[in-house]
Structures are given as C-alpha cells and as structure tokens.
Amino acid sequence: MKKRKILVIGLVALILSACSLTGNSGNGEQGKQETEQNSEVQEKEDILSHGENETMENNSEKRTMENQQRADAEMIKEGIEIPDPLPDRAEQIIRHTGYTLSYNKSHNTANWSAWELTAKEAEGELPRKNKFWADPNIETAYRVDWYEYKGSGYDRGHLCPAADMKWSEDAMHDCFYMSNICPQEPRLNGGAWKKLEEECRNWALREKAIYIVCGPVYKKGKHEQIGIDHAIDVPEGFFKVVLSLKKGNEKAIGFYYENTADKQSITKAATSVDRIEELTGINFFPALPDSIENALESRFCLSDWK
C-alpha cells in the first residue's frame, strides 16, 4: 500500500512538471510574438517619422529658397542702377530728382550718371529747358558754371538727357546742372549719341522700365582741357550701359563711342557690359544677385532690343 501511494505521488509530480514545462513554453512563444509585433510597430513608426523629417526638411529648403527669391527681388527694386563705389578715383555721390551722379573733382566732370527710365516717364511731355546751372552740391573750387564751355568747340553734352526728364519740372531743372554735363564733340552730341538716347526711350516703352548708366571715358595720359575758372578735362570717349529686368526677357547691353566727329554706328558701338567694365573700371549693377549679373553682363545681342 505504501509503495502504491509513493507511485501515485510520483506520477502526479511528473504530470505537474510536464504541465509546468508546457505552460512556460507557451509563454515563451507568446513573448516572442509580442516582441516581434512591437519591433514591427517601432519600425513603422521610424519610417513614418523619417518621412515626416524629410518633408519638414524639404519644406524648410523650399521656404529658404522662397525667402531668398523675395530678398533678391527686394534688393533689385532699390537703386539697382547705382554702380559700386570707386575707391581708385575722386568721387562725390549726388542725388538729384530723377537721377544720381558720381562727381570727380580731378576731371571736374562726372564719373557716371545713373537713372531708371519707366515707360510712363519716357512719355513725358514737358518742354525742354535750356538754362544750365552750377551744381550747389559741389564746393566752389570744383563747381563748373554754364559759361565755361564758351568758345571751347565742345557742346555741353548731357549724360542724363533732358528728354528722359520730361515727366517732372524738378527733374527737368536738375538735369541741367553742370555736374551732369561733359564736353562733347557737337557731331557726336547731335548724331550717334542722340540716336542712342532715342533708342533708350523706345526700349523703356517696350520693356516697361530700363536702368541706364552713362559717363565719360578717360584714357591714360594727359587730356585736352577747356574752362575759364576751372580746368575741365575733355574725355576721349563715352559709355552707356542699359539693363532690362522684364520677366522672362532679362538682358543687358553696353555701348562705347569715341568723342570725335567721325560717323559711328550703333552696331559697332554695341558691346557687353563686361567690356565696358574693363574699359571704365566701374562695376555696374552690383545689386543684382551674382548669378544673374554674371549671365547678363557677359553677353549682348543688339537684335534682342529691336
């Protein structure tokens, strides 16, 4: 009897042990499955998170590009016609109604005159004034007056022309300041240079707005001089650069004319803005983003302006 009890107890213990092992095995499988499921969920969350991060980065880059484009556009709106400063020569910046100029006290002429010409301004109808004025912004020692060109054989040649300033009484008055005037050969002043000015007004009408910079070109060596109370250097030539930012048709072009009585065509005078920069040592349109400036100034095509 005692042996039978021991045998029964042993069998029960064996059964319980087997059940215990079976239960543990089930729990292991279940745990393993839960771990795998948790891993899959985490992986999906990681993928979604990565996608969200990529989207955020792309949106950030897009906003940065849009902000840069807006900044470039704002930059372009303000004073795009104004060249870089000229540390290698005398320069006094003077702002008048309708245009800005850089005055050179060594030559007693401007380094350049610059202005924007819109289609509306090009249609101005005010009559031309013919009275020249000494510029009160320049100190007396360098302030050229109207009479100093008398008997010189040269015209009082406008840089910023009167016909571009017919939109305002003040602008018409200010463009007759002698700081905006250079000694110019009469046949150039009334011929090829005048035709170029007329073309610029036509371009302003077609392009809606253009930016213009022009001035004298002084080559190395001594210069012919005129004047009565002041020594005024006569330039060997004249330059003009023109820029249009009409959307989808942006372009720029330069021109150089010798200050002589020789007949000169616009075709031969036309060149790139880069070439005029080499000739004058002036950096034009620096307010443009570099990529746009480099692309526009390195090439020219006169037929693009026809």
Coordinates of C-alpha atoms in Angstrom, one line a residue:
M1 CA 0.0 0.0 0.0
K2 CA 2.8 2.3 0.9
K3 CA 4.6 1.6 -2.3
R4 CA 1.4 2.3 -4.3
K5 CA 1.0 5.7 -2.6
I6 CA 4.6 6.6 -3.5
L7 CA 4.0 5.6 -7.1
V8 CA 0.8 7.7 -7.4
I9 CA 2.6 10.8 -5.8
G10 CA 5.4 10.4 -8.3
L11 CA 3.0 10.2 -11.3
V12 CA 1.2 13.4 -10.1
A13 CA 4.5 15.2 -9.7
L14 CA 5.6 14.1 -13.2
I15 CA 2.3 15.3 -14.7
L16 CA 2.5 18.7 -12.9
S17 CA 6.1 19.1 -14.0
A18 CA 5.0 18.4 -17.6
C19 CA 2.2 20.9 -17.4
S20 CA 4.6 23.5 -15.9
L21 CA 7.0 23.0 -18.8
T22 CA 4.2 23.2 -21.4
G23 CA 3.0 26.5 -19.8
N24 CA 6.4 28.0 -19.8
S25 CA 6.9 27.0 -23.5
G26 CA 3.6 28.8 -24.4
N27 CA 4.5 31.9 -22.5
G28 CA 7.9 32.0 -24.4
E29 CA 6.2 31.7 -27.8
Q30 CA 3.7 34.4 -26.8
G31 CA 6.5 36.7 -25.6
K32 CA 8.5 36.1 -28.7
Q33 CA 5.5 37.1 -30.8
E34 CA 4.8 40.2 -28.8
T35 CA 8.4 41.2 -29.2
E36 CA 8.2 40.8 -33.0
Q37 CA 5.0 42.7 -33.2
N38 CA 6.5 45.5 -31.1
S39 CA 9.5 45.6 -33.3
E40 CA 7.3 45.9 -36.4
V41 CA 5.3 48.7 -34.9
Q42 CA 8.5 50.5 -34.0
E43 CA 9.9 50.1 -37.5
K44 CA 6.7 51.5 -39.0
E45 CA 6.9 54.5 -36.6
D46 CA 10.5 55.0 -37.5
I47 CA 9.6 55.0 -41.3
L48 CA 6.7 57.5 -40.7
S49 CA 9.0 59.7 -38.5
H50 CA 11.7 59.6 -41.2
G51 CA 9.2 60.6 -43.8
E52 CA 7.9 63.4 -41.7
N53 CA 11.5 64.7 -41.1
E54 CA 12.2 64.6 -44.9
T55 CA 9.0 66.5 -45.6
M56 CA 10.0 69.1 -42.9
E57 CA 13.5 69.4 -44.4
N58 CA 12.1 69.8 -47.9
N59 CA 9.6 72.4 -46.7
S60 CA 12.4 74.2 -44.9
E61 CA 14.6 74.3 -48.0
K62 CA 11.6 75.5 -50.1
R63 CA 10.9 78.3 -47.6
T64 CA 14.6 79.3 -47.6
M65 CA 14.6 79.4 -51.4
E66 CA 11.4 81.5 -51.5
N67 CA 12.8 83.8 -48.8
Q68 CA 16.0 84.3 -50.9
Q69 CA 14.0 85.0 -54.0
R70 CA 11.9 87.6 -52.2
A71 CA 15.1 89.1 -50.8
D72 CA 16.6 89.2 -54.2
A73 CA 13.5 90.8 -55.6
E74 CA 13.5 93.5 -52.9
M75 CA 17.2 94.1 -53.5
I76 CA 16.5 94.6 -57.2
K77 CA 13.9 97.2 -56.5
E78 CA 16.2 99.5 -54.7
G79 CA 18.8 101.5 -56.6
I80 CA 19.8 98.8 -59.0
E81 CA 21.2 101.3 -61.4
I82 CA 23.8 102.6 -58.9
P83 CA 27.3 101.2 -59.6
D84 CA 29.8 100.1 -56.9
P85 CA 31.9 102.8 -55.1
L86 CA 35.1 103.9 -56.8
P87 CA 37.9 103.9 -54.3
D88 CA 40.6 104.4 -57.0
R89 CA 39.4 107.9 -58.0
A90 CA 37.7 111.1 -56.7
E91 CA 34.1 110.5 -56.1
Q92 CA 31.2 112.5 -54.6
I93 CA 27.7 110.9 -54.9
I94 CA 25.0 113.5 -55.6
R95 CA 21.3 112.6 -55.8
H96 CA 19.1 114.8 -57.9
T97 CA 15.5 114.5 -58.9
G98 CA 15.3 111.6 -61.4
Y99 CA 18.9 110.6 -61.4
T100 CA 22.1 110.1 -59.3
L101 CA 25.6 111.0 -60.3
S102 CA 29.2 110.4 -59.1
Y103 CA 31.3 113.6 -59.4
N104 CA 35.0 113.6 -60.0
K105 CA 36.8 116.7 -58.8
S106 CA 40.0 115.7 -60.6
H107 CA 38.3 116.0 -64.0
N108 CA 35.5 118.4 -63.0
T109 CA 33.1 116.1 -64.7
A110 CA 31.0 113.2 -63.5
N111 CA 32.3 109.6 -63.3
W112 CA 28.8 108.5 -64.2
S113 CA 25.1 109.4 -64.1
A114 CA 22.5 106.7 -63.4
W115 CA 18.7 106.5 -63.6
E116 CA 15.7 104.3 -64.1
L117 CA 13.6 105.2 -67.0
T118 CA 10.0 103.8 -67.0
A119 CA 7.5 103.7 -69.9
K120 CA 5.4 106.4 -68.3
E121 CA 8.4 108.7 -67.8
A122 CA 9.5 108.2 -71.4
E123 CA 6.1 109.6 -72.5
G124 CA 6.7 112.8 -70.6
E125 CA 5.6 116.0 -72.4
L126 CA 7.1 118.8 -70.5
P127 CA 9.1 121.3 -72.8
R128 CA 12.9 121.2 -72.7
K129 CA 14.6 123.9 -70.6
N130 CA 17.8 125.3 -72.0
K131 CA 19.3 127.1 -69.0
F132 CA 22.3 125.4 -67.4
W133 CA 23.1 125.7 -63.7
A134 CA 26.2 125.4 -61.4
D135 CA 25.5 122.5 -59.0
P136 CA 25.2 123.9 -55.5
N137 CA 26.1 120.5 -54.0
I138 CA 29.7 120.9 -55.2
E139 CA 32.2 123.1 -53.4
T140 CA 33.1 126.3 -55.2
A141 CA 36.7 125.2 -56.1
Y142 CA 35.2 122.4 -58.3
R143 CA 31.8 123.9 -59.2
V144 CA 31.8 124.4 -63.0
D145 CA 29.4 127.0 -64.3
W146 CA 27.5 127.3 -67.6
Y147 CA 29.8 129.9 -69.3
E148 CA 33.0 127.7 -69.0
Y149 CA 32.3 125.9 -72.3
K150 CA 32.0 129.1 -74.3
G151 CA 34.4 129.1 -77.3
S152 CA 35.7 125.7 -76.5
G153 CA 34.4 124.0 -79.6
Y154 CA 32.6 121.4 -77.5
D155 CA 28.9 121.1 -76.7
R156 CA 27.5 120.9 -73.2
G157 CA 26.7 117.2 -73.5
H158 CA 24.1 115.8 -71.2
L159 CA 24.8 112.5 -69.5
C160 CA 21.3 112.0 -68.2
P161 CA 19.4 113.6 -71.1
A162 CA 16.7 116.3 -70.8
A163 CA 14.3 114.2 -73.0
D164 CA 14.3 111.5 -70.3
M165 CA 13.3 114.0 -67.7
K166 CA 10.1 115.5 -69.3
W167 CA 8.0 113.8 -66.7
S168 CA 8.8 116.3 -63.9
E169 CA 9.6 120.1 -63.7
D170 CA 12.1 119.3 -60.9
A171 CA 13.8 116.5 -62.9
M172 CA 14.0 118.8 -66.0
H173 CA 15.6 121.5 -63.9
D174 CA 18.1 119.2 -62.2
C175 CA 19.3 117.5 -65.4
F176 CA 20.7 120.9 -66.5
Y177 CA 23.2 121.1 -63.6
M178 CA 26.7 121.3 -65.0
S179 CA 27.7 118.2 -62.9
N180 CA 25.6 116.2 -65.4
I181 CA 27.4 117.8 -68.4
C182 CA 30.6 116.8 -70.2
P183 CA 32.5 118.3 -73.1
Q184 CA 31.1 116.5 -76.1
E185 CA 32.0 116.8 -79.8
P186 CA 29.0 118.5 -81.5
R187 CA 28.5 115.9 -84.2
L188 CA 28.5 113.1 -81.7
N189 CA 26.2 115.0 -79.4
G190 CA 23.7 115.7 -82.2
G191 CA 24.3 112.5 -84.1
A192 CA 25.0 109.0 -82.8
W193 CA 24.7 109.8 -79.1
K194 CA 21.3 111.5 -79.6
K195 CA 20.1 108.4 -81.6
L196 CA 21.2 106.1 -78.8
E197 CA 19.2 108.3 -76.3
E198 CA 16.2 108.0 -78.6
E199 CA 16.6 104.2 -78.7
C200 CA 16.7 104.0 -74.9
R201 CA 13.3 105.8 -74.7
N202 CA 11.9 103.3 -77.2
W203 CA 13.3 100.5 -75.2
A204 CA 11.7 101.9 -72.0
L205 CA 8.3 101.9 -73.7
R206 CA 8.7 98.3 -74.8
E207 CA 10.4 96.9 -71.7
K208 CA 8.2 98.9 -69.2
A209 CA 11.4 100.0 -67.4
I210 CA 15.1 100.1 -68.0
Y211 CA 18.1 101.0 -65.9
I212 CA 20.8 103.3 -67.5
V213 CA 24.3 104.3 -66.5
C214 CA 26.5 106.5 -68.7
G215 CA 29.6 108.7 -68.4
P216 CA 32.9 109.8 -69.9
V217 CA 35.8 107.6 -70.6
Y218 CA 39.3 109.0 -69.8
K219 CA 42.2 107.0 -71.2
K220 CA 45.7 107.1 -69.7
G221 CA 47.8 110.1 -70.2
K222 CA 47.1 113.9 -70.4
H223 CA 43.7 115.1 -71.5
E224 CA 42.7 118.2 -73.5
Q225 CA 41.3 120.8 -71.2
I226 CA 38.7 123.6 -71.5
G227 CA 37.3 126.0 -69.0
I228 CA 37.6 129.6 -67.7
D229 CA 37.6 129.4 -63.9
H230 CA 38.1 125.7 -63.7
A231 CA 40.1 123.1 -65.7
I232 CA 37.7 120.7 -67.3
D233 CA 39.1 117.5 -68.8
V234 CA 37.8 116.5 -72.2
P235 CA 37.0 112.8 -72.3
E236 CA 38.3 110.6 -75.1
G237 CA 35.0 108.7 -75.3
F238 CA 31.6 108.0 -73.7
F239 CA 30.0 104.8 -72.5
K240 CA 26.4 103.8 -71.8
V241 CA 25.1 100.5 -70.3
V242 CA 21.4 99.5 -70.3
L243 CA 19.6 96.8 -68.3
S244 CA 16.1 95.4 -68.6
L245 CA 14.6 93.1 -66.0
K246 CA 11.4 92.4 -67.9
K247 CA 10.4 88.9 -66.6
G248 CA 11.4 86.1 -68.9
N249 CA 13.4 88.5 -71.2
E250 CA 16.1 89.9 -68.9
K251 CA 19.0 91.4 -70.8
A252 CA 21.8 94.0 -70.7
I253 CA 24.0 95.8 -73.3
G254 CA 26.8 98.3 -73.4
F255 CA 27.9 101.0 -75.9
Y256 CA 31.1 102.9 -76.4
Y257 CA 31.6 106.0 -78.7
E258 CA 34.7 107.9 -79.4
N259 CA 34.4 111.6 -78.6
T260 CA 35.1 112.6 -82.2
A261 CA 33.3 113.9 -85.3
D262 CA 33.6 110.6 -87.0
K263 CA 30.4 108.8 -88.1
Q264 CA 29.8 105.9 -85.6
S265 CA 27.1 103.3 -85.9
I266 CA 25.2 101.8 -83.0
T267 CA 26.1 98.3 -84.3
K268 CA 29.8 98.9 -84.0
A269 CA 29.3 100.8 -80.7
A270 CA 27.4 97.9 -79.1
T271 CA 29.3 95.5 -76.7
S272 CA 28.9 93.6 -73.5
V273 CA 28.6 95.3 -70.1
D274 CA 31.6 93.3 -69.0
R275 CA 33.6 95.0 -71.8
I276 CA 32.5 98.4 -70.6
E277 CA 33.5 97.5 -67.0
E278 CA 37.0 96.6 -68.3
L279 CA 37.2 99.9 -70.1
T280 CA 36.0 102.1 -67.2
G281 CA 37.0 100.2 -64.1
I282 CA 33.3 100.5 -62.9
N283 CA 31.3 97.6 -61.6
F284 CA 27.7 98.1 -62.9
F285 CA 24.5 96.7 -61.4
P286 CA 26.1 95.2 -58.2
A287 CA 22.7 95.0 -56.6
L288 CA 21.8 92.1 -58.9
P289 CA 22.4 88.6 -57.5
D290 CA 25.8 87.4 -58.8
S291 CA 24.4 84.6 -60.9
I292 CA 22.0 87.0 -62.7
E293 CA 24.7 89.7 -63.0
N294 CA 27.3 87.4 -64.5
A295 CA 24.9 85.9 -67.0
L296 CA 23.5 89.2 -68.3
E297 CA 26.7 91.2 -68.4
S298 CA 28.9 88.6 -70.2
R299 CA 26.8 88.6 -73.4
F300 CA 25.0 91.0 -75.6
C301 CA 22.8 90.9 -78.7
L302 CA 21.6 94.2 -80.2
S303 CA 18.8 92.4 -82.1
D304 CA 17.3 91.4 -78.7
W305 CA 16.5 95.1 -78.2
K306 CA 14.8 95.6 -81.6

